[in-house]
Amino acid sequence: MSGNSFGCLFQFTTFGESHGPAIGCVVDGTPPNINLNEEDIQVWLNKRKPGQSRFTTQRNEADKVKILSGVFKGKTTGTPIGLLIENTDQRSKDYNDIKDLYRPGHADYTYQQKYGNRDYRGSGRASARETANRVAAGAIARKILGTTIEVRGALVQIGPHKINRDNWDWAEVNNNDFWCPDPEAVREWEVYLDAVRKSGSSVGAIVEIVCQGVPVGLGNPVFDKLDADIAKALMSINAAKGIEIGAGFSTAELRGEENADEMRMQNGNPTFTSNNAGGILGGISTGQDIVARFAVKPTSSILKPRKTVTTSGENTEVSTKGRHDPCVGIRGVPVGEAMVACVLADHMLRHKAQCG
Amino acid sequence: MSGNSFGCLFQFTTFGESHGPAIGCVVDGTPPNINLNEEDIQVWLNKRKPGQSRFTTQRNEADKVKILSGVFKGKTTGTPIGLLIENTDQRSKDYNDIKDLYRPGHADYTYQQKYGNRDYRGSGRASARETANRVAAGAIARKILGTTIEVRGALVQIGPHKINRDNWDWAEVNNNDFWCPDPEAVREWEVYLDAVRKSGSSVGAIVEIVCQGVPVGLGNPVFDKLDADIAKALMSINAAKGIEIGAGFSTAELRGEENADEMRMQNGNPTFTSNNAGGILGGISTGQDIVARFAVKPTSSILKPRKTVTTSGENTEVSTKGRHDPCVGIRGVPVGEAMVACVLADHMLRHKAQCG
Amino acid sequence: MSGNSFGCLFQFTTFGESHGPAIGCVVDGTPPNINLNEEDIQVWLNKRKPGQSRFTTQRNEADKVKILSGVFKGKTTGTPIGLLIENTDQRSKDYNDIKDLYRPGHADYTYQQKYGNRDYRGSGRASARETANRVAAGAIARKILGTTIEVRGALVQIGPHKINRDNWDWAEVNNNDFWCPDPEAVREWEVYLDAVRKSGSSVGAIVEIVCQGVPVGLGNPVFDKLDADIAKALMSINAAKGIEIGAGFSTAELRGEENADEMRMQNGNPTFTSNNAGGILGGISTGQDIVARFAVKPTSSILKPRKTVTTSGENTEVSTKGRHDPCVGIRGVPVGEAMVACVLADHMLRHKAQCG
Amino acid sequence: MSGNSFGCLFQFTTFGESHGPAIGCVVDGTPPNINLNEEDIQVWLNKRKPGQSRFTTQRNEADKVKILSGVFKGKTTGTPIGLLIENTDQRSKDYNDIKDLYRPGHADYTYQQKYGNRDYRGSGRASARETANRVAAGAIARKILGTTIEVRGALVQIGPHKINRDNWDWAEVNNNDFWCPDPEAVREWEVYLDAVRKSGSSVGAIVEIVCQGVPVGLGNPVFDKLDADIAKALMSINAAKGIEIGAGFSTAELRGEENADEMRMQNGNPTFTSNNAGGILGGISTGQDIVARFAVKPTSSILKPRKTVTTSGENTEVSTKGRHDPCVGIRGVPVGEAMVACVLADHMLRHKAQCG
């Protein structure tokens, strides 16, 4: 209950700092006899891995995952799956100049005040590096979800630049450095983000996660609503500041007759004629696409000098020189996918337990 | 783990449907020797109670809370506090005409599909009535938070009509039927919502919760971030579709240097010169005001006829005749306050356990 | 996490003191569409109810249970089942003479030291009355287990007097005041316990719980072993001081070849030729009878004067005059059954989730 | 919730099989700023390590622990402590002859039936090797308990041979191969266990854990009683079949006036004149020594041939040739100590949260 575990039946517990010997996680509750090998996990880690374009940090981590337990003869045994990812590109000396001050927008100050200490190397536990564990757990969650459920993410806005939803093409998402589904936006974003990067600044973004094929009935009615658990999952990602399900904040401006998705029979089945609900009603999946978005704030580590204070209480300025992301939202896409996949896998098992 | 409990150390478990004999909850983990009586809880329930103006449902529930356990001689004993609220104004016959169909925007369809049954009277467990339990638990949470922490809520938007933040006056919040902090907006909202109500429609809203006096250090760094738990808490409220912390979705458009709150020494203490973070960095409270917002969709029960299907698979239309809220977001204010208070009380105890 | 909830997926949370207005519990996680009414629960409560013979306390509680939620049209809905049992026979004045001292063997001293307060009326939360909630939850657990699994208990020892296991007859258990399966022991026990009672003393006992029809495969391999959860369940019962599974403590004296149950094929199925394991190997049920025993210490409230101290720190003596059980182990039988039934129901749902 | 985590606030999650690349655990909830290095953990692992005398298995594991996270500059940071212990002495071929049959008294059959698979190498997850993780977590728990609380264990019975409690000398425990506190019993045990070992058999034992210096007030009153959590902790240890607290099963034979520990004022403090309660009343520590015992069944892997069945359903015999313990109860001592230390640390944090 110290907050490093996520999920109820499909549960994973993470450990590790950016600059320790390794990070890793224990994935518990996986059903037995699912085919699983390291490559199944590695493919997703490779998507999250930094240093793949000029738009993400140039830190060069192999992010090579090892399965330490829970798999025998290529199949899950039902016992906990221990995963280990060694840290290979640590340059702790990069952090000497920030160990005595609090970087604005970072967790430096709050960690120090909470714990009376702080592993300042690469932000320690607050590093985006921790999210590699989430992606690894998400890879296993996808195995539980099976092939009929697809969890995909895309970047739909960088700074003020939104995609044109009419251009949405999932096939495009893997063709550019942004997970952008709109090929026209890509060109605009490249120019824009290059300028941001060269100016030593950073910018925020919005990520959208879409889950197709989710059966009706997942989720619980009161506190552990499917959308409540997705909200927690996404808000727990570093730099997330806002969450929406379906029509989200725009529902505030809608009338009841505009918002509530009407139903019609189609081929003998009840269907919805719209999806403002984002695939969830009363906390339970409707069978429509689940649609969630989260806003990612701009990276706080920037070259531009910022006013701050030292740990000993003096005013100063800081400009971060380490290797950082001009738009950390880009790497938020595979992490958001993974977290939502974990929520779905957990609720799938919970639903099977009670109503299966 | 079936989703009817909330919180870790300060934990409450709710039960009850809209049209059963009673609803109630068990509040566990309260520290001993806190002064507590029924009136301490009743004052908050009275704020949430429907039927107090023409802008909320005319259902007339006394919402009278009874303390069944956990309090002895006016003080908490440290054992679970059982709370009971009897249902007194049940008109189950109101629901006969909806028992064989799925109301658009409601949980009727998902409950039926998940459980293979449905208590259709007043939406059963999905009724907003369940939130009375949350307000009751929140009243106890406030006792734990003490007098130096203040958790307050306000309605900042109804339909397209936002408040003018320059007019914000907390004292105004209790002077109108909307928990509106902007007296000028009130007049506009009255006219607007009267029109909505008379047209048999409904409209969405945005609620803002502000917590003053929260000490630095509450929250956990990875999954149980303070903002992640607030996101879950608020998204678990009926009709919530979006959550923001601090600058929220607008951070997507900000540059790093615009977003990260700078720090300066003031009277010997580190302070922030802005609060885009909404009082939380790295999942841990900064000591600034915690600011959270949630979007509430328009009530789905409206007089206007809507297309839907019957439980036996025929197309039909429905127009809800029961007593309902033209803007359920109004009653979301005390519920949102309560949920955030519960999150803070829980994290206060958790922080004391590990770092106190 | 304050210790008033039990179970993971089938979870119940209890509240209430002996002398408050009511006790009750919330039973969460029950599958939907199970037939359930108050009488289904009441029959088990009646078995536990005090005052049914001269061998149990003469306190006269109706122990009448009310279902407040979670059941609609005679079937469980899958939402939490709220249960309420009013306290009707409270004689708080009986407790005035013990409010300023600590009764030896009772929780008076530890409650006072832990919480800085104490509801001294009928031991407050530490009263055996709390176990009525467990029996009620157990009745619902039995519904989940279905008719092929039978959970039964018996008293196998009172004071130094053990049953003769050769005489074991389950049909006898309901024919005497002791849940004794050995009709010959009954006569001996009656004489013995009458003498104990008349002397103003009390005596301990051993309860045995046997579960027939449990399928192979329930339980988890490491911490949440089926036997570990049964051990916790039984040790959480008031006055329990020891737990055994199968051959229990006698295994300390056995050789490997005497203890390990051998296997043979029988009618095409693997079977065991003995059951020292008590139906559990490696924390997982084997398909054999699950056999658990627990020792119940003698009631601490006795007429014989005992040395103690007052809350203000003076030596004194106490002799308890209220209505009490000469052998509280008798009433431990239905409580033990209920707790084991709850563990089995929980693990049945957990097994279905992961391996179903 | 798949059963590989233990504890509430001080929680550890283990992974790893006997013959995978490594075992390990994540220890979460440790307070920050506690001095901790690998040697602090290693000393306890060395006590549990096999191969230290002819009375334990000759498997030769270094059991060398690595701290992967959660410690910075020699102090805990408050974030999860990742621990890794590599498996170095794996002889998987030893297990080829048991992969197609079920060893009596082992978890082979139940694992296969539960999961539909089985890692038969060294019993996989059911191996006693898993307990190294518990000892490692226990070492950290001891750091939380501090120097005023001492958790010690001793072997008090091997086969039919009990110690003479009058000879109890804690200093002797580290002077022999049995953790035996009675030097006279040691000589007897050596002769006895040598004979057992040479005959290719094994024998059970009883372990006693004593905790000195535990303050009054730890534990919760109903389900999470301190003794209930200790019972679960000890029953979760491989081969445990029975648990006692204080006078344990012997209380069944006691009268109320014999069992209830009387109280007297001593130097201004309430004290007890005996300790049948084993230091726990009503689930809460009394401040006396906490005394718990557990029975460990004889090792099921023995040279003597035993009847069993094959996985394909044929009758056969098995005699285990691998390296095994003639009395696995010996190695149960450091494991039992560790588990009780973990329970105490957890309840210490829980108590601080609610009542601190």
Short mmCIF file of C-alpha atoms in Angstrom, two decimals, chain A residues 57-351:
data_model
loop_
_atom_site.label_atom_id
_atom_site.label_comp_id
_atom_site.label_asym_id
_atom_site.label_seq_id
_atom_site.Cartn_x
_atom_site.Cartn_y
_atom_site.Cartn_z
CA THR A 57 15.89 12.35 -25.26
CA GLN A 58 19.23 11.14 -26.56
CA ARG A 59 19.78 9.00 -23.52
CA ASN A 60 20.68 5.64 -24.98
CA GLU A 61 19.26 2.79 -22.96
CA ALA A 62 19.06 -0.70 -24.41
CA ASP A 63 15.97 -1.34 -22.28
CA LYS A 64 16.64 -5.03 -22.64
CA VAL A 65 14.17 -7.02 -20.55
CA LYS A 66 14.96 -10.32 -18.83
CA ILE A 67 12.27 -12.68 -17.56
CA LEU A 68 13.47 -14.03 -14.22
CA SER A 69 10.52 -16.22 -13.24
CA GLY A 70 6.95 -17.26 -13.92
CA VAL A 71 7.57 -18.69 -17.38
CA PHE A 72 8.46 -22.33 -17.98
CA LYS A 73 8.94 -23.90 -21.39
CA GLY A 74 7.63 -20.78 -23.09
CA LYS A 75 4.37 -20.58 -21.15
CA THR A 76 3.26 -18.63 -18.10
CA THR A 77 2.96 -20.82 -15.03
CA GLY A 78 0.51 -18.62 -13.12
CA THR A 79 3.20 -17.63 -10.63
CA PRO A 80 4.71 -14.14 -10.48
CA ILE A 81 6.68 -12.98 -13.48
CA GLY A 82 9.83 -11.19 -12.40
CA LEU A 83 11.16 -8.73 -14.99
CA LEU A 84 14.52 -6.98 -14.91
CA ILE A 85 15.82 -4.14 -17.07
CA GLU A 86 19.38 -3.08 -16.40
CA ASN A 87 20.37 0.55 -16.48
CA THR A 88 23.27 0.86 -18.86
CA ASP A 89 23.58 4.53 -19.78
CA GLN A 90 23.96 6.28 -16.45
CA ARG A 91 25.83 9.51 -16.32
CA SER A 92 25.38 10.45 -12.72
CA LYS A 93 27.83 13.30 -12.99
CA ASP A 94 25.28 15.07 -15.18
CA TYR A 95 23.33 15.63 -12.02
CA ASN A 96 25.92 17.14 -9.75
CA ASP A 97 24.81 20.65 -10.57
CA ILE A 98 21.20 20.02 -9.64
CA LYS A 99 21.67 18.10 -6.42
CA ASP A 100 21.59 21.20 -4.29
CA LEU A 101 18.57 22.90 -5.81
CA TYR A 102 14.98 22.20 -6.75
CA ARG A 103 14.18 22.17 -10.46
CA PRO A 104 10.88 24.00 -11.12
CA GLY A 105 8.16 21.65 -12.29
CA HIS A 106 10.02 18.62 -10.97
CA ALA A 107 9.41 16.46 -7.93
CA ASP A 108 12.72 17.49 -6.37
CA TYR A 109 11.15 19.71 -3.74
CA THR A 110 8.28 17.42 -2.83
CA TYR A 111 10.47 14.31 -2.50
CA GLN A 112 12.91 16.15 -0.30
CA GLN A 113 10.13 17.45 1.92
CA LYS A 114 8.29 14.13 2.10
CA TYR A 115 11.21 11.82 2.67
CA GLY A 116 13.90 14.09 4.04
CA ASN A 117 16.14 12.81 1.27
CA ARG A 118 16.28 12.59 -2.50
CA ASP A 119 18.04 10.46 -5.06
CA TYR A 120 18.80 13.36 -7.36
CA ARG A 121 20.40 11.29 -10.10
CA GLY A 122 18.04 11.40 -13.03
CA SER A 123 15.15 12.26 -10.72
CA GLY A 124 15.48 8.88 -9.02
CA ARG A 125 12.15 7.17 -8.75
CA ALA A 126 10.37 10.12 -10.42
CA SER A 127 12.25 9.49 -13.64
CA ALA A 128 10.30 8.68 -16.78
CA ARG A 129 12.51 5.62 -16.83
CA GLU A 130 10.14 3.98 -14.35
CA THR A 131 7.56 3.83 -17.12
CA ALA A 132 9.54 1.11 -18.89
CA ASN A 133 8.19 -1.24 -16.24
CA ARG A 134 4.66 -0.19 -17.10
CA VAL A 135 5.22 -0.93 -20.76
CA ALA A 136 6.61 -4.35 -19.86
CA ALA A 137 3.61 -5.13 -17.67
CA GLY A 138 1.35 -3.83 -20.41
CA ALA A 139 2.86 -6.31 -22.85
CA ILE A 140 1.76 -9.13 -20.57
CA ALA A 141 -1.65 -7.52 -20.10
CA ARG A 142 -2.12 -7.56 -23.87
CA LYS A 143 -1.46 -11.30 -23.84
CA ILE A 144 -4.32 -11.68 -21.36
CA LEU A 145 -6.61 -9.48 -23.44
CA GLY A 146 -5.99 -11.71 -26.43
CA THR A 147 -6.12 -10.82 -30.07
CA THR A 148 -9.70 -9.61 -30.26
CA ILE A 149 -9.02 -6.60 -28.05
CA GLU A 150 -6.74 -3.94 -29.46
CA VAL A 151 -5.36 -1.11 -27.36
CA ARG A 152 -3.81 1.64 -29.45
CA GLY A 153 -2.61 5.14 -28.77
CA ALA A 154 -1.91 8.23 -30.78
CA LEU A 155 -0.72 11.77 -30.21
CA VAL A 156 -3.56 14.13 -31.14
CA GLN A 157 -2.09 17.48 -30.18
CA ILE A 158 1.35 19.02 -29.70
CA GLY A 159 1.37 22.50 -28.26
CA PRO A 160 -1.45 24.34 -29.99
CA HIS A 161 -1.38 22.06 -33.02
CA LYS A 162 -4.20 19.52 -33.15
CA ILE A 163 -4.63 16.79 -35.68
CA ASN A 164 -7.46 16.91 -38.17
CA ARG A 165 -9.61 13.97 -37.06
CA ASP A 166 -10.92 13.53 -40.58
CA ASN A 167 -7.43 12.40 -41.54
CA TRP A 168 -7.20 9.75 -38.81
CA ASP A 169 -5.39 6.70 -40.14
CA TRP A 170 -4.12 4.15 -37.63
CA ALA A 171 -1.65 2.86 -40.20
CA GLU A 172 0.12 6.21 -40.12
CA VAL A 173 0.84 6.03 -36.41
CA ASN A 174 3.92 3.86 -36.90
CA ASN A 175 5.18 5.89 -39.85
CA ASN A 176 6.34 8.96 -37.99
CA ASP A 177 8.23 10.00 -34.89
CA PHE A 178 5.13 11.22 -33.07
CA TRP A 179 2.64 8.33 -33.14
CA CYS A 180 0.56 10.81 -35.13
CA PRO A 181 -2.46 9.38 -37.00
CA ASP A 182 -2.75 12.41 -39.30
CA PRO A 183 -0.02 12.49 -41.96
CA GLU A 184 -0.66 16.15 -42.66
CA ALA A 185 -0.10 17.11 -39.04
CA VAL A 186 3.23 15.30 -39.04
CA ARG A 187 4.86 17.81 -41.35
CA GLU A 188 3.58 20.72 -39.29
CA TRP A 189 4.69 19.11 -36.04
CA GLU A 190 8.20 18.39 -37.28
CA VAL A 191 8.81 22.02 -38.07
CA TYR A 192 7.17 23.19 -34.87
CA LEU A 193 8.93 20.78 -32.54
CA ASP A 194 12.31 21.39 -34.17
CA ALA A 195 11.91 25.04 -33.35
CA VAL A 196 10.89 24.26 -29.79
CA ARG A 197 13.84 21.95 -29.37
CA LYS A 198 16.38 24.34 -30.83
CA SER A 199 15.12 27.12 -28.59
CA GLY A 200 15.93 24.96 -25.58
CA SER A 201 12.31 24.79 -24.62
CA SER A 202 9.67 22.06 -24.47
CA VAL A 203 5.96 21.75 -25.05
CA GLY A 204 2.94 19.78 -23.87
CA ALA A 205 0.77 17.34 -25.77
CA ILE A 206 -2.43 15.29 -25.70
CA VAL A 207 -2.45 11.51 -26.04
CA GLU A 208 -5.51 9.49 -27.04
CA ILE A 209 -5.96 5.82 -26.24
CA VAL A 210 -8.57 3.78 -28.11
CA CYS A 211 -9.54 0.22 -27.19
CA GLN A 212 -11.42 -1.81 -29.75
CA GLY A 213 -13.13 -5.10 -29.12
CA VAL A 214 -13.67 -4.69 -25.40
CA PRO A 215 -16.71 -6.75 -24.44
CA VAL A 216 -19.66 -5.19 -22.64
CA GLY A 217 -19.58 -5.67 -18.87
CA LEU A 218 -16.07 -4.82 -17.67
CA GLY A 219 -15.84 -2.49 -14.68
CA ASN A 220 -17.54 -2.09 -11.34
CA PRO A 221 -20.39 0.22 -10.53
CA VAL A 222 -19.22 2.55 -7.78
CA PHE A 223 -15.59 3.29 -6.93
CA ASP A 224 -13.78 0.88 -9.20
CA LYS A 225 -15.56 2.11 -12.28
CA LEU A 226 -13.64 1.24 -15.41
CA ASP A 227 -13.26 4.94 -16.20
CA ALA A 228 -12.17 5.73 -12.63
CA ASP A 229 -9.45 3.11 -12.83
CA ILE A 230 -8.38 4.37 -16.26
CA ALA A 231 -8.28 7.90 -14.86
CA LYS A 232 -6.02 6.80 -12.05
CA ALA A 233 -3.87 4.76 -14.43
CA LEU A 234 -3.31 7.67 -16.79
CA MET A 235 -2.96 10.36 -14.13
CA SER A 236 -0.26 8.23 -12.51
CA ILE A 237 1.90 8.68 -15.62
CA ASN A 238 4.63 11.24 -15.16
CA ALA A 239 3.60 14.74 -16.31
CA ALA A 240 -0.09 13.90 -16.83
CA LYS A 241 -2.35 16.79 -15.79
CA GLY A 242 -5.77 15.94 -17.23
CA ILE A 243 -7.91 12.97 -18.22
CA GLU A 244 -10.99 12.69 -20.41
CA ILE A 245 -13.28 9.79 -21.25
CA GLY A 246 -15.24 10.03 -24.49
CA ALA A 247 -16.57 13.54 -25.00
CA GLY A 248 -14.85 14.51 -21.76
CA PHE A 249 -14.82 18.18 -20.83
CA SER A 250 -16.93 19.08 -23.81
CA THR A 251 -19.90 17.34 -22.16
CA ALA A 252 -20.12 20.32 -19.83
CA GLU A 253 -21.45 22.30 -22.75
CA LEU A 254 -23.81 19.66 -24.07
CA ARG A 255 -27.54 19.26 -23.54
CA GLY A 256 -28.86 15.91 -22.35
CA GLU A 257 -30.29 15.13 -25.78
CA GLU A 258 -26.97 15.91 -27.43
CA ASN A 259 -24.86 13.86 -25.05
CA ALA A 260 -26.69 10.63 -24.31
CA ASP A 261 -25.86 8.09 -27.02
CA GLU A 262 -29.04 6.73 -28.53
CA MET A 263 -29.54 3.03 -29.16
CA ARG A 264 -30.91 1.06 -32.11
CA MET A 265 -31.15 -2.63 -32.90
CA GLN A 266 -28.72 -3.67 -35.61
CA ASN A 267 -28.44 -7.23 -36.86
CA GLY A 268 -30.28 -8.32 -33.75
CA ASN A 269 -27.97 -6.54 -31.37
CA PRO A 270 -28.38 -3.32 -29.40
CA THR A 271 -26.00 -0.71 -30.79
CA PHE A 272 -25.23 2.91 -30.11
CA THR A 273 -25.54 5.61 -32.75
CA SER A 274 -22.78 7.74 -31.22
CA ASN A 275 -20.05 7.37 -28.60
CA ASN A 276 -19.93 10.42 -26.39
CA ALA A 277 -19.71 8.00 -23.49
CA GLY A 278 -16.31 6.81 -24.70
CA GLY A 279 -17.44 3.23 -24.33
CA ILE A 280 -18.28 3.36 -20.62
CA LEU A 281 -21.64 3.90 -18.89
CA GLY A 282 -22.06 3.70 -15.13
CA GLY A 283 -18.46 2.60 -14.86
CA ILE A 284 -19.00 -0.46 -17.06
CA SER A 285 -17.89 -1.00 -20.65
CA THR A 286 -20.62 -0.76 -23.26
CA GLY A 287 -18.93 -2.77 -26.01
CA GLN A 288 -18.15 0.39 -27.99
CA ASP A 289 -14.63 1.67 -28.39
CA ILE A 290 -13.19 2.88 -25.14
CA VAL A 291 -11.73 6.33 -25.73
CA ALA A 292 -9.53 8.09 -23.19
CA ARG A 293 -7.28 11.10 -23.51
CA PHE A 294 -4.65 12.58 -21.26
CA ALA A 295 -2.81 15.86 -21.28
CA VAL A 296 0.95 15.79 -20.75
CA LYS A 297 2.60 18.93 -19.50
CA PRO A 298 5.79 20.19 -21.15
CA THR A 299 9.05 18.69 -19.90
CA SER A 300 10.25 20.74 -16.97
CA SER A 301 13.93 20.14 -17.73
CA ILE A 302 14.77 22.83 -20.26
CA LEU A 303 17.78 24.80 -21.30
CA LYS A 304 16.08 28.10 -20.61
CA PRO A 305 17.08 29.44 -17.21
CA ARG A 306 14.39 29.34 -14.53
CA LYS A 307 14.19 30.89 -11.09
CA THR A 308 14.37 28.53 -8.17
CA VAL A 309 15.81 28.05 -4.69
CA THR A 310 18.60 25.92 -3.34
CA THR A 311 18.19 23.21 -0.73
CA SER A 312 19.89 25.54 1.69
CA GLY A 313 17.39 28.32 1.05
CA GLU A 314 18.92 30.72 -1.40
CA ASN A 315 17.42 32.14 -4.56
CA THR A 316 19.13 30.96 -7.72
CA GLU A 317 18.52 30.02 -11.35
CA VAL A 318 18.71 26.67 -13.06
CA SER A 319 18.96 25.55 -16.65
CA THR A 320 18.99 21.79 -17.18
CA LYS A 321 21.78 20.56 -19.37
CA GLY A 322 21.11 16.80 -19.38
CA ARG A 323 19.56 14.86 -22.23
CA HIS A 324 15.82 15.48 -22.27
CA ASP A 325 12.67 15.29 -24.35
CA PRO A 326 11.37 18.40 -26.09
CA CYS A 327 7.91 16.81 -25.86
CA VAL A 328 7.70 14.02 -23.31
CA GLY A 329 4.14 13.44 -24.47
CA ILE A 330 5.50 11.50 -27.43
CA ARG A 331 6.86 8.79 -25.21
CA GLY A 332 3.64 8.95 -23.25
CA VAL A 333 1.82 7.12 -26.05
CA PRO A 334 3.16 3.60 -25.44
CA VAL A 335 2.98 4.18 -21.69
CA GLY A 336 -0.66 5.24 -21.88
CA GLU A 337 -1.49 2.22 -24.00
CA ALA A 338 0.21 -0.06 -21.50
CA MET A 339 -1.58 1.39 -18.51
CA VAL A 340 -4.99 1.08 -20.13
CA ALA A 341 -4.18 -2.48 -21.21
CA CYS A 342 -3.33 -3.29 -17.59
CA VAL A 343 -6.63 -1.83 -16.37
CA LEU A 344 -8.57 -3.86 -18.92
CA ALA A 345 -6.75 -7.10 -18.11
CA ASP A 346 -7.39 -6.56 -14.41
CA HIS A 347 -11.09 -5.88 -14.93
CA MET A 348 -11.39 -8.80 -17.30
CA LEU A 349 -10.17 -11.12 -14.54
CA ARG A 350 -12.34 -9.40 -11.95
CA HIS A 351 -15.37 -9.74 -14.17
#
